[in-house]
Coordinates of C-alpha atoms in Angstrom, one line a residue:
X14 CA -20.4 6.7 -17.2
X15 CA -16.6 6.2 -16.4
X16 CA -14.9 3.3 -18.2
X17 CA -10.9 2.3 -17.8
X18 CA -8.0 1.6 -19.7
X19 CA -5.9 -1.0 -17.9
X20 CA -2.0 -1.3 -18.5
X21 CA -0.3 -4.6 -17.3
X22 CA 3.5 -5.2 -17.2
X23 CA 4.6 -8.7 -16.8
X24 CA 8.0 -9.8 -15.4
X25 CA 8.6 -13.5 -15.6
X26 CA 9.2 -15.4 -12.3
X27 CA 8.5 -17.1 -9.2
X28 CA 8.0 -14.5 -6.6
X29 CA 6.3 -14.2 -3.5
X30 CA 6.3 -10.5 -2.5
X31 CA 7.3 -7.2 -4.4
X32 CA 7.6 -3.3 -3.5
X33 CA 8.3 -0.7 -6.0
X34 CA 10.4 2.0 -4.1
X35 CA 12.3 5.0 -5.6
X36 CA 13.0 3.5 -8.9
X37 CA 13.4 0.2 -8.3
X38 CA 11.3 -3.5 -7.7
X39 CA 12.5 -5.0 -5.2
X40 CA 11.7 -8.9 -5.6
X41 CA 11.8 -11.8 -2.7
X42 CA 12.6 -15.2 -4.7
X43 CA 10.6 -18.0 -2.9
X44 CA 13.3 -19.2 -1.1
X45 CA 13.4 -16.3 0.5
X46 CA 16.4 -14.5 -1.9
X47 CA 16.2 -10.8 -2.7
X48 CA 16.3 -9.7 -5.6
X49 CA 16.2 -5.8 -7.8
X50 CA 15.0 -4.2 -11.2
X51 CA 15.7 -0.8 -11.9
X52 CA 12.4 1.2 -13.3
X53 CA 15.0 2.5 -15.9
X54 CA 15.2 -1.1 -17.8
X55 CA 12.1 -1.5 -17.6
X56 CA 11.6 1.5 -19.6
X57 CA 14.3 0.6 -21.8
X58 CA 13.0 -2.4 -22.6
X59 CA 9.3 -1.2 -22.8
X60 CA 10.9 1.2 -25.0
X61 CA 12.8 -0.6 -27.6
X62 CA 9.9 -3.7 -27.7
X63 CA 6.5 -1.9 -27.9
X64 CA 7.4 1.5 -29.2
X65 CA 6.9 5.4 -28.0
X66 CA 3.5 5.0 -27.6
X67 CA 3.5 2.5 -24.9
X68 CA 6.5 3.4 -23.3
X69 CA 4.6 6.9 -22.4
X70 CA 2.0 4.7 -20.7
X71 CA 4.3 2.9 -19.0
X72 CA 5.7 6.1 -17.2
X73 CA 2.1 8.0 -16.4
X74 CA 0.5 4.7 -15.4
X75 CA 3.3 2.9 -13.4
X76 CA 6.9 4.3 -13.3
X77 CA 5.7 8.0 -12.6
X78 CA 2.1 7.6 -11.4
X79 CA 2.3 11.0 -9.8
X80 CA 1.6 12.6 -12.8
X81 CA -1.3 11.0 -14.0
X82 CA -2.9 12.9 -11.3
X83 CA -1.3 15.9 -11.8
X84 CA -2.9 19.5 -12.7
X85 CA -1.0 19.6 -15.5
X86 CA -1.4 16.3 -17.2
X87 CA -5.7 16.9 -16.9
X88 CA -4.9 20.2 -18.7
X89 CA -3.4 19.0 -21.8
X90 CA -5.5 15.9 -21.6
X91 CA -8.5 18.2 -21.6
X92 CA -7.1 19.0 -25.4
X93 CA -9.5 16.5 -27.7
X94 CA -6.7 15.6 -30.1
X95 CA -3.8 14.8 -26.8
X96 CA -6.6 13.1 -25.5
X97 CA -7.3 10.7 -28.8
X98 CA -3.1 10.4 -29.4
X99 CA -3.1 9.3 -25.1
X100 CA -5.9 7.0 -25.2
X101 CA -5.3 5.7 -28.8
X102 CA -3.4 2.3 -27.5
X103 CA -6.5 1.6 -25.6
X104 CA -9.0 1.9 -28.3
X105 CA -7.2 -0.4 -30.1
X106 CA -6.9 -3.5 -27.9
X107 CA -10.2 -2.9 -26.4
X108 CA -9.0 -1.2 -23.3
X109 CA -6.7 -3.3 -22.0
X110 CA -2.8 -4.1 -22.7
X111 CA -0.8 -6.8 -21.4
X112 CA 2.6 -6.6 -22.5
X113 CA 5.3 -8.8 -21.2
X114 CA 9.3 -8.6 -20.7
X115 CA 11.7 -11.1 -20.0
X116 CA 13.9 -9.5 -17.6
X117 CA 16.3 -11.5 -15.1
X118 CA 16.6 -9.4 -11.9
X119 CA 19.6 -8.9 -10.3
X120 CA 20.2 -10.6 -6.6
X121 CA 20.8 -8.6 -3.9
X122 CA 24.4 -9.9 -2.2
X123 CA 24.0 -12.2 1.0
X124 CA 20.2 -11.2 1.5
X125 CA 18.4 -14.1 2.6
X126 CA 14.3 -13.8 4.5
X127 CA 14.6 -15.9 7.8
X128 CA 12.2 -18.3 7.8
X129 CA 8.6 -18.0 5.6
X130 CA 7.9 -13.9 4.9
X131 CA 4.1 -13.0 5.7
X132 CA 4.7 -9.2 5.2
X133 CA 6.8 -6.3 4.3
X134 CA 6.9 -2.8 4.2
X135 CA 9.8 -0.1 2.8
X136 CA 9.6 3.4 4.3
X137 CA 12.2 6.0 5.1
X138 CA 15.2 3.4 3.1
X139 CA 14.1 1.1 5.9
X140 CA 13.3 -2.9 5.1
X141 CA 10.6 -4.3 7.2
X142 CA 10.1 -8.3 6.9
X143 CA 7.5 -10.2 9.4
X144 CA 8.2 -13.4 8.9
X145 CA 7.4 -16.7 11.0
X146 CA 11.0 -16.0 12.9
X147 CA 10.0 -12.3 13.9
X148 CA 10.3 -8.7 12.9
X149 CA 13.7 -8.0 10.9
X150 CA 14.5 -4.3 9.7
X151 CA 17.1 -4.0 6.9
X152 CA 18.9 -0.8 5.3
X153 CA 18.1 -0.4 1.7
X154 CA 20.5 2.1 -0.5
X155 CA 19.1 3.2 -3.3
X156 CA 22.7 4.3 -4.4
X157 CA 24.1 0.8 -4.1
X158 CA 21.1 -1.9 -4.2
X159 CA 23.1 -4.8 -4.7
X160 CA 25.1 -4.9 -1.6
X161 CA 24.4 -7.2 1.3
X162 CA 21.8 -5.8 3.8
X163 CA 22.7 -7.4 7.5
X164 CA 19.4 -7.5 9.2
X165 CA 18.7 -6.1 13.2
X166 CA 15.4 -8.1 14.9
X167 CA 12.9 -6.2 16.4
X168 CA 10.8 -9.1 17.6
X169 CA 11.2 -12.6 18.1
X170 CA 8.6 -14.3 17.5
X171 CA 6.2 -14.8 15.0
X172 CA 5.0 -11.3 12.9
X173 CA 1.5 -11.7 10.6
X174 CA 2.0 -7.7 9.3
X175 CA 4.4 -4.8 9.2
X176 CA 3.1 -1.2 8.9
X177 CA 5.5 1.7 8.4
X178 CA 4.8 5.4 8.1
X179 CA 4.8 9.1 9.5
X180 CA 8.7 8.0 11.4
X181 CA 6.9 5.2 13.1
X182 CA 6.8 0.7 13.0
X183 CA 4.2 -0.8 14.1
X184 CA 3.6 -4.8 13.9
X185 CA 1.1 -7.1 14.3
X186 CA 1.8 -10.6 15.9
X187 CA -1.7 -12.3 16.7
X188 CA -1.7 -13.6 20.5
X189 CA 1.6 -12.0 21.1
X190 CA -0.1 -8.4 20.6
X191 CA 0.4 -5.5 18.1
X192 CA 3.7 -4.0 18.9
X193 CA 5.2 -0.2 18.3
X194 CA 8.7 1.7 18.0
X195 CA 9.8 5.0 16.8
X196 CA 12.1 4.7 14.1
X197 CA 15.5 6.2 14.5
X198 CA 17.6 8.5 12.4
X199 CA 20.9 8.0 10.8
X200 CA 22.8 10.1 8.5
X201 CA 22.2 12.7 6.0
X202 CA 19.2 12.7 4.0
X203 CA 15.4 12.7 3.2
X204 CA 14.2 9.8 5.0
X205 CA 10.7 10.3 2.9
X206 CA 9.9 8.4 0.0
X207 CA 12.1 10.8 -2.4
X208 CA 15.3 10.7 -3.6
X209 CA 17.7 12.3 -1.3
X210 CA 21.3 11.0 0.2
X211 CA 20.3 8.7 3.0
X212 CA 23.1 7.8 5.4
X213 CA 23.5 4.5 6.6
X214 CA 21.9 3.3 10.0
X215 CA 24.1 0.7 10.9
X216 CA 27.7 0.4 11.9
X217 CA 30.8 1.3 9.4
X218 CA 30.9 -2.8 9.0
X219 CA 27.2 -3.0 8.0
X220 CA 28.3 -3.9 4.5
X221 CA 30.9 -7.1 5.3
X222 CA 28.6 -8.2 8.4
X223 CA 25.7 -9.9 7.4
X224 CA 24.7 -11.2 10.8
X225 CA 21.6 -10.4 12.3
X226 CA 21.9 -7.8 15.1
X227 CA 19.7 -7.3 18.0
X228 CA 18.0 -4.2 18.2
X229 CA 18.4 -1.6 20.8
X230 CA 15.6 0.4 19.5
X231 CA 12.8 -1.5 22.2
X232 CA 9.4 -2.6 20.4
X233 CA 6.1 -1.5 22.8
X234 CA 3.3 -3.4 22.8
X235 CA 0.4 -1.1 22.4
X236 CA -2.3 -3.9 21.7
X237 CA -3.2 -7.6 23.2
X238 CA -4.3 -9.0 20.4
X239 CA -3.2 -8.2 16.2
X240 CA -4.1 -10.1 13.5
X241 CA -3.1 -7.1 11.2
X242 CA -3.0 -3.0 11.2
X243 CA -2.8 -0.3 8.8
X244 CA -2.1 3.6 9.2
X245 CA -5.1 5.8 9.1
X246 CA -3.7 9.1 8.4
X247 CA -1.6 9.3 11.5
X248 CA -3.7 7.2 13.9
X249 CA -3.9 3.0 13.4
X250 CA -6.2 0.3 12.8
X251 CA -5.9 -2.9 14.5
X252 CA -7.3 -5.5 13.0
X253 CA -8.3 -8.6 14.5
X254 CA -10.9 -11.0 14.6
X255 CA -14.0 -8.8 15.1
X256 CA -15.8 -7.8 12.3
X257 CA -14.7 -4.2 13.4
X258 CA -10.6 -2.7 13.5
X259 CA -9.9 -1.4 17.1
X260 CA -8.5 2.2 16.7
X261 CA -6.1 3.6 18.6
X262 CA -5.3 7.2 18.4
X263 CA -1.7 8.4 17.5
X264 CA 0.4 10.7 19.9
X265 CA 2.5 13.0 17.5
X266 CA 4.8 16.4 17.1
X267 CA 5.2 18.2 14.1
X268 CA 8.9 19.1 12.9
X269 CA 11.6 18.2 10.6
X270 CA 12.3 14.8 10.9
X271 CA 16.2 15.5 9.8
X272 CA 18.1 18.4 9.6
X273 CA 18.3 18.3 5.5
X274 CA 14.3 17.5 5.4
X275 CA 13.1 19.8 3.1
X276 CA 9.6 20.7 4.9
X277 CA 8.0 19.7 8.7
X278 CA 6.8 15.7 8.7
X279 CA 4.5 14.3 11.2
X280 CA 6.1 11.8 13.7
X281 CA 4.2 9.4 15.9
X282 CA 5.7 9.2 19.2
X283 CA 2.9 6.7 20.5
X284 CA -1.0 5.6 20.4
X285 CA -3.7 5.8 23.4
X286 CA -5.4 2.9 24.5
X287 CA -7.1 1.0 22.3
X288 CA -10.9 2.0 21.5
X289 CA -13.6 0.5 19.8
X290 CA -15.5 1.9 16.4
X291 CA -18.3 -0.6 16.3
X292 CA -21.1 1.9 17.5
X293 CA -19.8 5.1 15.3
X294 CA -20.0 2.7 12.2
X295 CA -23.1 1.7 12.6
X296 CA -24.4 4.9 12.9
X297 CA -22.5 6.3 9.7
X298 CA -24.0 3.4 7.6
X299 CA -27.3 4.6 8.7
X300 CA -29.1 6.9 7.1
X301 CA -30.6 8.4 10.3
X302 CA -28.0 7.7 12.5
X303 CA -29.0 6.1 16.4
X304 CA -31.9 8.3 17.8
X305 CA -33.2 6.1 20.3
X306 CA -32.3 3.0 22.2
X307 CA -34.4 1.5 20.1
X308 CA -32.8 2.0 17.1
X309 CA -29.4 1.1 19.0
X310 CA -31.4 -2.1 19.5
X311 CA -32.1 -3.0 15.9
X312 CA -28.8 -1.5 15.1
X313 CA -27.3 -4.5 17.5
X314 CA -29.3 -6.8 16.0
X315 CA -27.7 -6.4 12.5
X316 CA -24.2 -6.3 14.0
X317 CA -22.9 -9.6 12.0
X318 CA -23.9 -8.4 9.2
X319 CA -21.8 -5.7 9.0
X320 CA -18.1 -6.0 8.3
X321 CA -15.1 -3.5 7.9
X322 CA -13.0 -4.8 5.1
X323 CA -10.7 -3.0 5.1
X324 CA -9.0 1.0 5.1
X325 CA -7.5 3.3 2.8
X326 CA -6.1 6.1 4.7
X327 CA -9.3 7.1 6.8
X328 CA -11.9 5.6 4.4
X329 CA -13.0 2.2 6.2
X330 CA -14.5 -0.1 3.3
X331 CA -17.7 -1.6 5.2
X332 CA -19.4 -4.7 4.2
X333 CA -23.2 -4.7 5.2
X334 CA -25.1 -7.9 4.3
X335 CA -24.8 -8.0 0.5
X336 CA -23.9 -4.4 -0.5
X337 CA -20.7 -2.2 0.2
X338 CA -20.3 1.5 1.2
X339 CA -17.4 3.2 1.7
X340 CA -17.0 5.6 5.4
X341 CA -14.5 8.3 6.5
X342 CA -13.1 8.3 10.3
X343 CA -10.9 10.7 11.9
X344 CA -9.4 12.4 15.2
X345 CA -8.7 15.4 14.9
X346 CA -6.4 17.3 17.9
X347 CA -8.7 17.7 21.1
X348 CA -11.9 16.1 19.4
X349 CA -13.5 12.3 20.1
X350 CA -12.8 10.5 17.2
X351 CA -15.9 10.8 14.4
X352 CA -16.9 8.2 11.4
X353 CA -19.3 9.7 8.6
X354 CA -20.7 8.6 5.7
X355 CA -18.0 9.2 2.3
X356 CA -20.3 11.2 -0.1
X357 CA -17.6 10.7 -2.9
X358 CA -18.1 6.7 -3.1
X359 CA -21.9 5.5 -3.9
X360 CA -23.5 2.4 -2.2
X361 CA -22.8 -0.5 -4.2
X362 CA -24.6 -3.9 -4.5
X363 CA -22.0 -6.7 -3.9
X364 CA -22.5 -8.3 -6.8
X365 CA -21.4 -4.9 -9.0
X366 CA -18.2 -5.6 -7.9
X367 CA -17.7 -9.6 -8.6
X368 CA -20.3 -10.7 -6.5
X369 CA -18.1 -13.5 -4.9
X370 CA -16.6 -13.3 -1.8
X371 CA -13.7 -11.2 -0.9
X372 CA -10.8 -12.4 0.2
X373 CA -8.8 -9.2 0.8
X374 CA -8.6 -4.6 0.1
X375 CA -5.5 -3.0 -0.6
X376 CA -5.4 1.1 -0.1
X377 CA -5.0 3.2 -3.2
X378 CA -4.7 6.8 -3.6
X379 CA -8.2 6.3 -5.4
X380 CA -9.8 3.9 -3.7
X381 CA -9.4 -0.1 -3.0
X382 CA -8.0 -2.5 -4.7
X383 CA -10.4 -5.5 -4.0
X384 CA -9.6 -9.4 -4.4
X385 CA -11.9 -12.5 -5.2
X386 CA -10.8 -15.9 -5.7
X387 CA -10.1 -15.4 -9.3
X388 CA -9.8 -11.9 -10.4
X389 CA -8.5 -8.5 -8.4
X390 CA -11.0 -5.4 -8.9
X391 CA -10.2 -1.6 -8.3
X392 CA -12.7 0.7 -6.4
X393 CA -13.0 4.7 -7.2
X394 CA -15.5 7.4 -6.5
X395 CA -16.6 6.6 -10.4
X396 CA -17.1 3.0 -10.7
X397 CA -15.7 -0.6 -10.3
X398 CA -13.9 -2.8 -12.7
X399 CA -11.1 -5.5 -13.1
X400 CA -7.4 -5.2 -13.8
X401 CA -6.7 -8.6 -13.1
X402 CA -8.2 -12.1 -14.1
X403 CA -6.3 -14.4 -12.6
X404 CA -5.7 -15.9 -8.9
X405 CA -3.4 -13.3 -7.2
X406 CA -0.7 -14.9 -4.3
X407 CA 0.3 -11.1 -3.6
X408 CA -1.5 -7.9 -4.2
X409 CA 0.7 -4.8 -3.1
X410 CA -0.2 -1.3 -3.5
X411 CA 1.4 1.9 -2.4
X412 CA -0.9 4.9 -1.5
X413 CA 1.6 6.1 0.6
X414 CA 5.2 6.9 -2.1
X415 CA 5.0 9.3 -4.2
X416 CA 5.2 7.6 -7.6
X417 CA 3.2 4.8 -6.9
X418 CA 0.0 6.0 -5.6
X419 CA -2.4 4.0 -8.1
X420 CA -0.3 1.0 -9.3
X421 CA -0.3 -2.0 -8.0
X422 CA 2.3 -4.8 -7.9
X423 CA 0.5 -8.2 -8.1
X424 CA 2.7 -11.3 -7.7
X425 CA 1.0 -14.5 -9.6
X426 CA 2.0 -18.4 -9.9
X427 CA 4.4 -17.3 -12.6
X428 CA 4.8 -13.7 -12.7
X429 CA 5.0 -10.4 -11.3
X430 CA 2.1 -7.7 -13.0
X431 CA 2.6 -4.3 -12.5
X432 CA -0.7 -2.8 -12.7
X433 CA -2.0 0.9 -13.8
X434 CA -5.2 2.4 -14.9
X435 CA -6.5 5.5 -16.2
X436 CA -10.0 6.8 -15.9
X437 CA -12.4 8.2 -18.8
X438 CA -15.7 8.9 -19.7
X439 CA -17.4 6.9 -22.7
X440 CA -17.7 10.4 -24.7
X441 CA -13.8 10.7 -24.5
X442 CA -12.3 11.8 -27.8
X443 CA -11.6 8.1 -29.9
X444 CA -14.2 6.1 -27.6

């Protein structure tokens, strides 16, 4: 049986959103300020308050979560006495260690959220804020933070949710539709989430105008109706108020999304026509599948009963009655789109994983992050358990960067928690 040691980092504060993005949190005071901590403080401080031991589970957990799941770092934790030394912390406190550090952030110059934020998303040293004003993108340099960050509008009106990924931004802005653009290219640079050079998008004045611009990059509406939409793999989700996503599958070319890119990135150049899943669902969280119309009939029946909650990547999280199961869906080049049972994740009674209703899913590289009324809940192949026992006003996670894969960034009434957990069986050496 798999068990978890859970590592919480608090940062003092009243927040209401928070990325983590090549070494740094970025931090949206609630009157709508930005504001930055480098990882390397927190380190530092991690460091000099709570000793080596800690500070190395700081950086495999959170700050360099990338090699928790790295070949190497199973090998030598595959060593009995690495694994005791590792794990030791753990044992101690019965799992779980919440360690706190009272760090001010520093404010970003002249960066101010119009009107109330609803969403955000950093990709490619882009800013993405939907807010009850519209869509705003921003240039973030990781080389100079602190600097003001003039804002160009993408949409104006009203944006629930912001998705950013494979060189494409896609929004969601309920009545008003789910909207698209390609993002454009400026500079030198990696425009991944690594830690190359980036050139600056804007004009040679970007950093003494802090006026909002309009874009010239047009927005296409791709959907009528968006309450919310997520990436899965290249393709999209839109989410709305059907118990099902709509899917709409992703036109894209394969090549090298700047001349310094290191390797060939997929880049969405558009979606087709929005299609509906509901059918292919049901007949992944049935055993037999549809054979007949009349189990298509019974499968009708029992169509409010089943709910997708949510995606991470192409694993749709699916709701049916009181018990969850976990599905995969995909389109691959020249084939109908397919959604099959996951046989990694196990069908799991509701109750196993709080047993009270749940309010939101967040992707992880492992699985979902999944949140109640009181408490927030992580979902792997392995098992369920909690990393948080508190109400949550923000969960963020970040399957997508490099680092971040498994961590998440939860903003509460008084703090920010950054969140990280490591896997083990019960036999595991000190356990």
């Amino acid at each position: 049986m798999s068990v978890a040691g859970v590592f919480r980092l608090r940062v003092p504060g009243e927040w209401r959103d928070a990325w983590l993005y090549k070494e740094h949190v970025l931090l949206w005071g609630r009157d709508g300020s930005l504001y930055i901590l480098e990882m390397e403080r927190l380190s530092k401080a991690v460091l000099k308050k709570f000793g080596r031991s800690r500070s190395g589970l700081l950086d495999y957990l959170i700050l360099r979560n990338d090699w928790k799941v790295s070949s190497a770092f199973r090998r030598i934790m595959g060593m009995p006495e690495v694994a005791t030394a590792f794990l030791r912390d753990f044992r101690l406190e019965g799992n779980e260690l919440d360690l706190s550090l009272d760090l001010e952030p520093t404010r970003i110059g002249g960066a101010t959220t119009p009107g109330y934020l609803f969403d955000s998303a950093i990709y490619a040293n882009r800013l993405y804020q939907a807010t009850s004003e519209g869509l705003f993108e921003s240039y973030f340099n990781p080389g100079r933070p602190i600097e003001e960050m003039p804002l160009t509008q993408f949409l104006e009106h009203e944006t629930r949710c912001v998705a950013a990924q494979y060189m494409a931004v896609n929004a969601s802005a309920e009545d008003r539709g789910l909207w698209f653009s390609p993002i454009q290219l400026y500079g030198d640079g990696d425009y991944g989430d690594g830690d190359g050079d980036h050139g600056d998008p804007f004009a040679d004045d970007a950093y003494t105008s802090p006026s909002i611009r309009r874009s010239g990059n047009r927005m296409e509406q791709v959907a009528d109706y968006s309450v919310a939409c997520s990436t899965a793999s290249r393709h999209l989700l839109n989410y709305t108020d059907s118990p099902m996503p709509g899917f709409l599958k992703a036109h894209d070319v394969r090549g090298r999304s700047h001349e310094n890119t290191q390797f060939d990135e997929w880049m969405v150049t558009g979606y087709d026509a929005e299609i509906s899943i509901e059918e292919l669902t049901y007949r992944a969280v049935e055993s037999k599948g549809v054979s007949s119309s009349r189990d298509r009939s019974a499968l009708k029946a029992r169509e409010e009963e089943i709910e997708v909650l949510g995606n991470s990547n192409y694993r749709l999280l699916v709701k049916e009655g009181d018990t969850l199961e976990v599905v995969n869906i995909s389109a691959f080049e020249d084939r109908d789109v397919t959604v099959k049972k996951n046989v990694e994740f196990k069908h799991l009674p509701l109750r196993s994983v709080g047993g009270s209703e749940i309010l939101s899913t967040s992707d992880l590289a492992s699985g979902f992050a999944v949140e109640f009324f009181d408490s927030v809940a992580v979902m792997t192949s392995s098992g369920v358990f909690n990393v948080y026992n508190e109400p949550a006003a923000r969960i963020r996670t970040f399957r997508q960067s490099k680092r971040y894969k498994d961590v998440l960034a939860i903003v509460g009434e008084k703090d920010l928690t950054l969140v990280g957990f490591i896997e083990f069986g019960e036999s595991e050496p000190g356990f």
